[in-house]
Amino acid sequence: MASTIDSPRQFKQPSRKGKKAWRKNVDITEVQEGLEDVREEVIKGGIIAEKPSDDLFTLDIKGSEIIQQAYNKVHKPLKAEEILSQRSAIPAIGSRKRSGSKLTDGVIEPSSKRRKGGVSHKELQRLKSIAYGGEAVPKDVITTVNAPDYDPWAETLEMGENQDPSFSFLDPPKAAKAPKTLKEPPISLVVTGKDVPAVKKPNAGISYNPVFQDWDKLLTEEGQKEVEAERKRLQEAREEEERLKKIAAAQDDDDHVQTEDESAWEGFESEYEGEEWLTKRRPERKTPAQRNKVLRRKEAERQTRWEAQMKKRAQQAEQIKAIAKAVVARDKARAQYLTREGTVSDSDVDDRKLRRRKLGKNPLPEPPLELVLPDELRDSLRLLKPEGNLLKDRFRNILVRGKMEARKPITQPKKARRSYTEKWTYKDFKI
């Protein structure tokens, strides 16, 4: 605001043609008012025209308190939000460990004073290295490249002092050696040869509330398997019935066979009862020349067989390289096939299709039928009836993965055969 006190001036004159009248008759009221306004703006913080817009204007992000109070009356906040919204002006205590704190309770001295007469950590490590041999002793005590030389769980045999001198001629007992196959990986028994996972991903169709498409697909597959198994069983039954009929027919034919006496009684005679048999000459004895001829013929035949056998062996020896190349190519093709098939997830491995050659003589147990029939479907997990045996599933999985061979339970173990005899001590007497 401009001041009401004006500077002294003369009255206005109609003419200012002379130079002396110029300064006296100039009206500078507007200039004085502008300078006063600038001074007041400078005193209050600066000239407004020169300030940027950020200093003159602010963005209201807090909101109106009146509106907030009206909203809180209608929508009362939760008690938990009120507790969490309360923040103390005092900063929280930092969790970082501060070393070298000089503040104590007056009883325990600071760590700087206690370490004056002690040994530093670096010096302690240097003294330990000198005590344990320094740099001359190898520090890599544990090696993971080769198998360990010492087994702490192995059974040690105590020999020497406790041995009876009367049995010194016997060889010392040898420690039991682990078989070589113990270090080899197990062999999978599936047809593809791929590793079977320990916990297989279940089929979507065996869920207690499955999707209809998955359940119908699984039901169709299992039904086809059961139909094929029943057809095979009927075929085997027919073959067994035919075999029994043939055996019965052969036994009936044997009952009708007639002996020579019976045939002669009915008017028939055998070949040994005719006149030709009586007039037939006995074979004459061979001469030495004939015997030598037979021996020469047998020797020639033996020589011919031997030459053919040697020729066949030579041909096999020539085919060894070709067979070796074929084996290498076959192994390479199999490795490529397994690598290509390995891209498929392990859950797609079918553990029902097993290879012919198995571990041991006993067959593997058949997997249980994991299928829910239409009348057994439940829409709630509470109504589900638990089925199956987890122990049997885990045992069969171990057998399929090749960890163990299949065996039958021994219900009646064999008993040792013992022979009883009477000692003839009563004969050992002296007169």
Coordinates of C-alpha atoms in Angstrom, one line a residue:
M1 CA 0.0 0.0 0.0
A2 CA 1.4 3.4 -1.0
S3 CA 2.3 6.0 1.7
T4 CA -0.1 9.0 2.2
I5 CA 2.9 11.3 2.7
D6 CA 4.1 12.7 -0.6
S7 CA 7.4 14.3 -1.4
P8 CA 7.6 18.1 -1.5
R9 CA 6.9 19.6 -4.9
Q10 CA 5.8 22.8 -6.5
F11 CA 2.4 23.4 -8.1
K12 CA 1.8 22.3 -11.6
Q13 CA 2.8 24.7 -14.3
P14 CA 1.4 24.8 -17.8
S15 CA 4.8 25.0 -19.4
R16 CA 8.3 23.5 -18.7
K17 CA 10.2 24.8 -21.7
G18 CA 13.2 25.8 -19.7
K19 CA 15.9 23.3 -18.5
K20 CA 15.7 24.6 -14.9
A21 CA 12.0 23.8 -14.7
W22 CA 12.3 20.2 -15.8
R23 CA 13.4 18.6 -12.4
K24 CA 11.1 20.7 -10.4
N25 CA 8.0 20.1 -12.3
V26 CA 8.2 16.2 -12.9
D27 CA 5.5 14.2 -11.1
I28 CA 7.1 10.9 -9.7
T29 CA 4.2 9.8 -7.5
E30 CA 3.7 6.5 -9.3
V31 CA 7.4 5.7 -9.1
Q32 CA 7.5 6.3 -5.4
E33 CA 4.4 4.1 -4.9
G34 CA 6.0 1.2 -6.9
L35 CA 9.2 1.4 -4.9
E36 CA 7.3 1.3 -1.6
D37 CA 5.4 -1.8 -2.8
V38 CA 8.6 -3.6 -3.7
R39 CA 10.2 -2.8 -0.4
E40 CA 7.1 -4.3 1.5
E41 CA 7.3 -7.4 -0.7
V42 CA 11.0 -7.8 0.0
I43 CA 10.3 -7.5 3.7
K44 CA 7.6 -10.1 3.6
G45 CA 9.7 -12.7 1.8
G46 CA 10.5 -11.6 -1.7
I47 CA 9.1 -10.1 -4.8
I48 CA 6.0 -12.0 -5.9
A49 CA 6.6 -11.4 -9.6
E50 CA 10.0 -13.1 -9.4
K51 CA 8.9 -16.2 -7.4
P52 CA 8.2 -19.5 -9.2
S53 CA 4.8 -21.1 -9.2
D54 CA 5.8 -23.9 -6.8
D55 CA 6.5 -21.2 -4.0
L56 CA 3.2 -19.4 -4.6
F57 CA 0.8 -22.4 -5.0
T58 CA 0.5 -25.7 -3.0
L59 CA -1.3 -29.0 -3.8
D60 CA -3.7 -29.9 -1.1
I61 CA -3.2 -33.7 -0.5
K62 CA -4.5 -33.7 3.1
G63 CA -8.1 -33.0 2.5
S64 CA -10.6 -31.1 4.5
E65 CA -10.8 -31.9 8.2
I66 CA -14.5 -31.0 8.3
I67 CA -15.3 -33.5 5.6
Q68 CA -13.2 -36.1 7.4
Q69 CA -15.0 -35.5 10.7
A70 CA -18.4 -35.8 9.1
Y71 CA -17.3 -39.1 7.4
N72 CA -16.0 -40.5 10.7
K73 CA -19.3 -39.9 12.4
V74 CA -21.0 -42.1 9.8
H75 CA -18.2 -44.7 9.3
K76 CA -16.5 -45.3 12.6
P77 CA -13.0 -46.8 12.1
L78 CA -12.0 -50.1 13.7
K79 CA -10.2 -50.2 17.1
A80 CA -7.2 -52.0 15.5
E81 CA -6.9 -49.2 12.9
E82 CA -6.9 -46.6 15.7
I83 CA -4.1 -48.4 17.6
L84 CA -2.0 -48.8 14.4
S85 CA -2.5 -45.1 13.5
Q86 CA -1.0 -43.9 16.7
R87 CA 2.6 -43.2 16.1
S88 CA 5.1 -42.0 18.7
A89 CA 7.2 -38.9 17.9
I90 CA 10.2 -40.7 19.5
P91 CA 12.2 -42.8 16.9
A92 CA 12.4 -46.5 17.4
I93 CA 15.6 -48.1 18.8
G94 CA 17.8 -49.5 16.0
S95 CA 18.5 -53.2 15.9
R96 CA 22.0 -52.7 14.5
K97 CA 24.8 -53.7 16.8
R98 CA 27.0 -50.8 17.7
S99 CA 30.5 -51.6 18.6
G100 CA 32.7 -49.4 20.8
S101 CA 29.9 -48.0 23.0
K102 CA 31.4 -46.0 25.8
L103 CA 28.3 -46.0 28.0
T104 CA 28.4 -48.6 30.8
D105 CA 26.6 -49.3 34.0
G106 CA 29.6 -48.3 36.2
V107 CA 30.4 -52.0 37.1
I108 CA 31.6 -53.5 33.8
E109 CA 34.3 -51.7 32.0
P110 CA 34.2 -50.9 28.3
S111 CA 35.6 -53.4 25.9
S112 CA 38.4 -51.1 24.9
K113 CA 39.8 -51.1 28.4
R114 CA 39.4 -54.9 28.8
R115 CA 41.3 -55.7 25.6
K116 CA 44.4 -53.7 26.4
G117 CA 46.1 -56.6 28.0
G118 CA 44.5 -59.4 25.8
V119 CA 45.4 -61.0 22.5
S120 CA 43.8 -59.8 19.2
H121 CA 41.9 -62.2 17.0
K122 CA 44.5 -62.0 14.2
E123 CA 47.3 -62.8 16.6
L124 CA 45.3 -65.7 18.0
Q125 CA 44.9 -67.2 14.6
R126 CA 48.6 -66.8 13.8
L127 CA 49.6 -68.6 17.1
K128 CA 47.1 -71.5 16.3
S129 CA 48.6 -71.9 12.8
I130 CA 52.1 -72.2 14.3
A131 CA 50.9 -74.6 17.0
Y132 CA 49.3 -77.0 14.4
G133 CA 52.3 -77.0 12.1
G134 CA 52.0 -73.8 10.2
E135 CA 52.0 -73.9 6.4
A136 CA 53.9 -77.2 6.2
V137 CA 50.9 -79.2 7.3
P138 CA 48.2 -79.6 4.5
K139 CA 44.9 -78.0 5.5
D140 CA 42.7 -80.0 3.2
V141 CA 41.9 -82.8 5.6
I142 CA 38.5 -83.7 4.1
T143 CA 38.5 -84.8 0.5
T144 CA 35.3 -85.3 -1.5
V145 CA 36.8 -86.6 -4.8
N146 CA 37.4 -90.2 -3.8
A147 CA 35.7 -92.5 -1.3
P148 CA 36.8 -92.1 2.3
D149 CA 39.5 -94.4 3.5
Y150 CA 38.0 -94.8 7.0
D151 CA 34.5 -95.9 7.8
P152 CA 33.5 -95.1 11.4
W153 CA 30.6 -97.5 11.2
A154 CA 32.5 -100.5 9.9
E155 CA 32.9 -103.6 12.1
T156 CA 36.5 -104.0 13.2
L157 CA 38.0 -107.5 13.9
E158 CA 40.2 -107.7 16.9
M159 CA 43.1 -110.0 16.1
G160 CA 46.4 -110.9 17.7
E161 CA 46.5 -111.0 21.5
N162 CA 43.1 -112.6 22.1
Q163 CA 43.6 -115.3 19.6
D164 CA 44.1 -118.8 21.0
P165 CA 47.6 -120.1 20.2
S166 CA 46.3 -123.6 19.6
F167 CA 44.5 -122.3 16.5
S168 CA 47.4 -120.3 15.1
F169 CA 47.5 -122.6 12.0
L170 CA 44.2 -121.2 10.9
D171 CA 43.9 -118.3 8.6
P172 CA 42.8 -115.1 10.2
P173 CA 39.2 -114.2 9.5
K174 CA 38.7 -111.7 6.7
A175 CA 36.4 -108.7 7.0
A176 CA 33.2 -108.8 5.0
K177 CA 33.4 -107.0 1.7
A178 CA 30.6 -105.1 0.2
P179 CA 29.5 -106.3 -3.2
K180 CA 30.4 -104.2 -6.3
T181 CA 26.8 -103.7 -7.2
L182 CA 26.2 -101.8 -4.0
K183 CA 27.9 -98.7 -5.6
E184 CA 26.0 -99.1 -8.8
P185 CA 22.7 -97.2 -9.4
P186 CA 19.5 -99.3 -9.3
I187 CA 18.0 -100.6 -12.6
S188 CA 14.5 -99.4 -13.3
L189 CA 12.1 -102.3 -14.3
V190 CA 9.8 -100.3 -16.6
V191 CA 9.8 -101.0 -20.3
T192 CA 11.3 -97.6 -21.3
G193 CA 14.1 -97.9 -18.7
K194 CA 13.5 -94.4 -17.3
D195 CA 13.7 -93.7 -13.6
V196 CA 10.3 -93.9 -11.8
P197 CA 9.7 -91.0 -9.4
A198 CA 9.4 -91.9 -5.7
V199 CA 6.1 -90.1 -5.5
K200 CA 4.2 -90.2 -8.8
K201 CA 1.8 -87.5 -9.7
P202 CA -1.7 -89.1 -9.5
N203 CA -4.1 -89.2 -12.4
A204 CA -6.8 -86.6 -12.5
G205 CA -9.5 -89.2 -12.9
I206 CA -9.0 -90.8 -9.5
S207 CA -10.0 -87.7 -7.6
Y208 CA -12.9 -87.9 -5.2
N209 CA -14.6 -85.2 -7.3
P210 CA -13.0 -85.4 -10.7
V211 CA -13.8 -83.7 -14.0
F212 CA -16.1 -85.8 -16.1
Q213 CA -13.8 -86.0 -19.1
D214 CA -10.8 -87.3 -17.1
W215 CA -13.0 -89.8 -15.1
D216 CA -14.7 -91.1 -18.3
K217 CA -11.3 -91.5 -20.0
L218 CA -9.8 -93.4 -17.1
L219 CA -13.0 -95.6 -16.8
T220 CA -12.8 -96.5 -20.5
E221 CA -9.1 -97.4 -20.3
E222 CA -9.5 -99.6 -17.3
G223 CA -12.5 -101.2 -18.8
Q224 CA -10.6 -102.1 -21.9
K225 CA -7.8 -103.7 -19.8
E226 CA -10.3 -105.8 -17.9
V227 CA -12.0 -107.0 -21.1
E228 CA -8.6 -108.0 -22.6
A229 CA -7.6 -109.8 -19.4
E230 CA -11.0 -111.7 -19.3
R231 CA -10.6 -112.7 -23.0
K232 CA -7.1 -114.0 -22.3
R233 CA -8.3 -116.0 -19.3
L234 CA -11.1 -117.6 -21.3
Q235 CA -8.6 -118.5 -24.1
E236 CA -6.3 -120.2 -21.6
A237 CA -9.2 -122.1 -20.1
R238 CA -10.2 -123.4 -23.5
E239 CA -6.7 -124.5 -24.3
E240 CA -6.4 -126.3 -20.9
E241 CA -9.7 -128.1 -21.6
E242 CA -8.5 -129.2 -25.0
R243 CA -5.3 -130.5 -23.5
L244 CA -7.1 -132.5 -20.9
K245 CA -9.3 -134.0 -23.6
K246 CA -6.3 -135.1 -25.7
I247 CA -4.7 -136.7 -22.6
A248 CA -7.9 -138.6 -21.9
A249 CA -8.2 -139.7 -25.5
A250 CA -4.6 -141.0 -25.5
Q251 CA -5.2 -143.0 -22.3
D252 CA -8.3 -144.6 -24.0
D253 CA -6.1 -145.6 -27.0
D254 CA -3.6 -147.3 -24.7
D255 CA -6.3 -149.4 -23.2
H256 CA -7.2 -150.8 -26.6
V257 CA -3.6 -151.8 -27.5
Q258 CA -3.4 -155.6 -28.0
T259 CA -0.4 -157.8 -27.0
E260 CA 1.2 -160.4 -29.3
D261 CA -0.5 -163.2 -27.6
E262 CA -3.9 -161.6 -28.0
S263 CA -3.2 -160.9 -31.7
A264 CA -2.0 -164.5 -32.3
W265 CA -5.1 -165.9 -30.6
E266 CA -7.2 -163.9 -33.0
G267 CA -5.4 -165.3 -36.0
F268 CA -2.6 -162.7 -36.4
E269 CA 1.1 -163.3 -35.9
S270 CA 4.0 -160.9 -35.4
E271 CA 7.0 -160.5 -37.7
Y272 CA 9.2 -162.7 -35.5
E273 CA 6.9 -165.7 -35.7
G274 CA 6.9 -166.3 -39.5
E275 CA 9.0 -168.7 -41.7
E276 CA 11.2 -165.9 -43.0
W277 CA 12.5 -165.2 -39.6
L278 CA 13.6 -168.8 -39.2
T279 CA 15.4 -168.9 -42.6
K280 CA 17.1 -165.4 -42.2
R281 CA 20.9 -165.6 -42.0
R282 CA 22.8 -164.1 -39.1
P283 CA 25.2 -161.2 -39.9
E284 CA 28.7 -162.3 -40.6
R285 CA 31.8 -161.1 -38.8
K286 CA 33.7 -158.2 -40.5
T287 CA 37.2 -158.6 -41.8
P288 CA 40.1 -156.3 -40.7
A289 CA 40.0 -154.5 -44.0
Q290 CA 36.3 -153.7 -43.5
R291 CA 37.0 -152.5 -40.0
N292 CA 39.8 -150.2 -41.3
K293 CA 37.6 -148.9 -44.0
V294 CA 35.0 -147.9 -41.4
L295 CA 37.6 -146.3 -39.2
R296 CA 38.9 -144.3 -42.2
R297 CA 35.4 -143.2 -43.1
K298 CA 34.8 -142.0 -39.5
E299 CA 38.1 -140.2 -39.4
A300 CA 37.3 -138.4 -42.6
E301 CA 33.9 -137.4 -41.3
R302 CA 35.5 -136.1 -38.1
Q303 CA 38.1 -134.1 -40.0
T304 CA 35.3 -132.6 -42.2
R305 CA 33.3 -131.5 -39.1
W306 CA 36.4 -130.1 -37.5
E307 CA 37.3 -128.0 -40.6
A308 CA 33.7 -126.7 -40.9
Q309 CA 33.8 -125.8 -37.2
M310 CA 37.1 -123.9 -37.6
K311 CA 35.8 -122.1 -40.7
K312 CA 32.7 -121.0 -38.8
R313 CA 34.9 -119.8 -35.8
A314 CA 37.1 -117.8 -38.2
Q315 CA 34.0 -116.2 -39.7
Q316 CA 32.8 -115.3 -36.2
A317 CA 36.2 -113.8 -35.4
E318 CA 36.0 -111.6 -38.5
Q319 CA 32.5 -110.4 -37.5
I320 CA 33.6 -109.2 -34.1
K321 CA 34.4 -105.7 -35.3
A322 CA 31.1 -105.4 -37.1
I323 CA 29.3 -106.6 -34.0
A324 CA 31.1 -104.2 -31.8
K325 CA 30.3 -101.3 -34.1
A326 CA 26.6 -102.4 -34.2
V327 CA 26.6 -102.5 -30.3
V328 CA 28.0 -99.0 -30.1
A329 CA 25.5 -97.7 -32.6
R330 CA 22.7 -99.3 -30.7
D331 CA 23.8 -97.9 -27.4
K332 CA 24.1 -94.4 -28.9
A333 CA 20.7 -94.7 -30.5
R334 CA 19.2 -95.8 -27.1
A335 CA 20.9 -92.9 -25.3
Q336 CA 19.5 -90.5 -27.8
Y337 CA 16.0 -92.1 -27.4
L338 CA 16.2 -91.8 -23.6
T339 CA 17.4 -88.2 -23.9
R340 CA 14.5 -87.4 -26.2
E341 CA 12.0 -89.2 -24.0
G342 CA 13.5 -87.5 -20.9
T343 CA 11.9 -84.3 -21.9
V344 CA 8.6 -85.8 -20.9
S345 CA 7.8 -85.3 -17.3
D346 CA 8.5 -88.2 -14.9
S347 CA 4.8 -88.4 -14.0
D348 CA 4.0 -89.8 -17.5
V349 CA 6.1 -93.0 -16.8
D350 CA 3.7 -96.0 -16.7
D351 CA 4.9 -98.3 -13.9
R352 CA 2.5 -101.0 -15.0
K353 CA 4.3 -101.9 -18.2
L354 CA 7.4 -103.8 -17.0
R355 CA 10.2 -105.4 -18.9
R356 CA 10.5 -109.2 -19.2
R357 CA 13.7 -109.7 -17.3
K358 CA 13.1 -108.9 -13.7
L359 CA 15.2 -109.0 -10.5
G360 CA 14.8 -112.4 -8.9
K361 CA 12.4 -115.3 -9.7
N362 CA 9.2 -114.0 -8.1
P363 CA 6.9 -111.7 -10.0
L364 CA 6.1 -108.2 -8.9
P365 CA 2.8 -107.6 -7.2
E366 CA 0.1 -106.2 -9.4
P367 CA -0.8 -102.5 -8.8
P368 CA -4.3 -101.9 -7.3
L369 CA -7.2 -100.6 -9.4
E370 CA -7.4 -96.9 -8.6
L371 CA -10.8 -96.1 -10.0
V372 CA -14.0 -94.8 -8.5
L373 CA -17.3 -96.3 -9.8
P374 CA -20.3 -94.1 -10.6
D375 CA -22.2 -95.2 -7.5
E376 CA -19.1 -94.4 -5.3
L377 CA -18.6 -90.8 -6.4
R378 CA -18.9 -88.3 -3.6
D379 CA -19.3 -84.5 -3.9
S380 CA -17.8 -83.9 -0.5
L381 CA -14.5 -84.9 1.0
R382 CA -16.2 -85.7 4.4
L383 CA -18.2 -88.5 2.7
L384 CA -15.2 -90.0 1.0
K385 CA -14.4 -93.6 2.1
P386 CA -10.6 -94.1 2.4
E387 CA -9.2 -96.9 0.3
G388 CA -5.9 -98.4 -0.6
N389 CA -2.8 -99.3 1.4
L390 CA 0.1 -96.8 1.5
L391 CA 2.5 -99.4 2.7
K392 CA 1.9 -101.7 -0.3
D393 CA 2.1 -98.8 -2.7
R394 CA 5.5 -97.7 -1.3
F395 CA 6.8 -101.3 -1.3
R396 CA 5.8 -101.8 -5.0
N397 CA 7.4 -98.5 -5.9
I398 CA 10.6 -99.6 -4.3
L399 CA 10.5 -102.9 -6.3
V400 CA 9.8 -101.1 -9.6
R401 CA 12.6 -98.6 -9.1
G402 CA 15.0 -101.5 -8.6
K403 CA 15.9 -100.8 -5.0
M404 CA 14.9 -104.3 -3.9
E405 CA 14.1 -107.7 -5.5
A406 CA 10.7 -109.2 -5.2
R407 CA 10.3 -112.0 -2.6
K408 CA 7.6 -114.2 -1.2
P409 CA 6.8 -114.1 2.5
I410 CA 8.1 -117.2 4.3
T411 CA 5.1 -118.5 6.1
Q412 CA 6.7 -121.9 7.1
P413 CA 10.5 -121.7 7.4
K414 CA 12.5 -124.8 6.6
K415 CA 13.7 -126.8 9.5
A416 CA 17.2 -128.2 9.7
R417 CA 17.5 -131.9 9.0
R418 CA 18.8 -133.9 11.9
S419 CA 19.7 -137.6 11.9
Y420 CA 19.5 -139.5 15.1
T421 CA 21.8 -142.5 15.8
E422 CA 22.6 -144.6 18.8
K423 CA 26.2 -144.4 20.0
W424 CA 27.9 -147.8 20.3
T425 CA 29.6 -146.9 23.5
Y426 CA 28.5 -150.2 25.1
K427 CA 31.0 -152.0 22.7
D428 CA 34.0 -150.0 24.1
F429 CA 34.8 -152.1 27.1
K430 CA 38.0 -153.7 28.4
I431 CA 38.5 -157.1 30.0

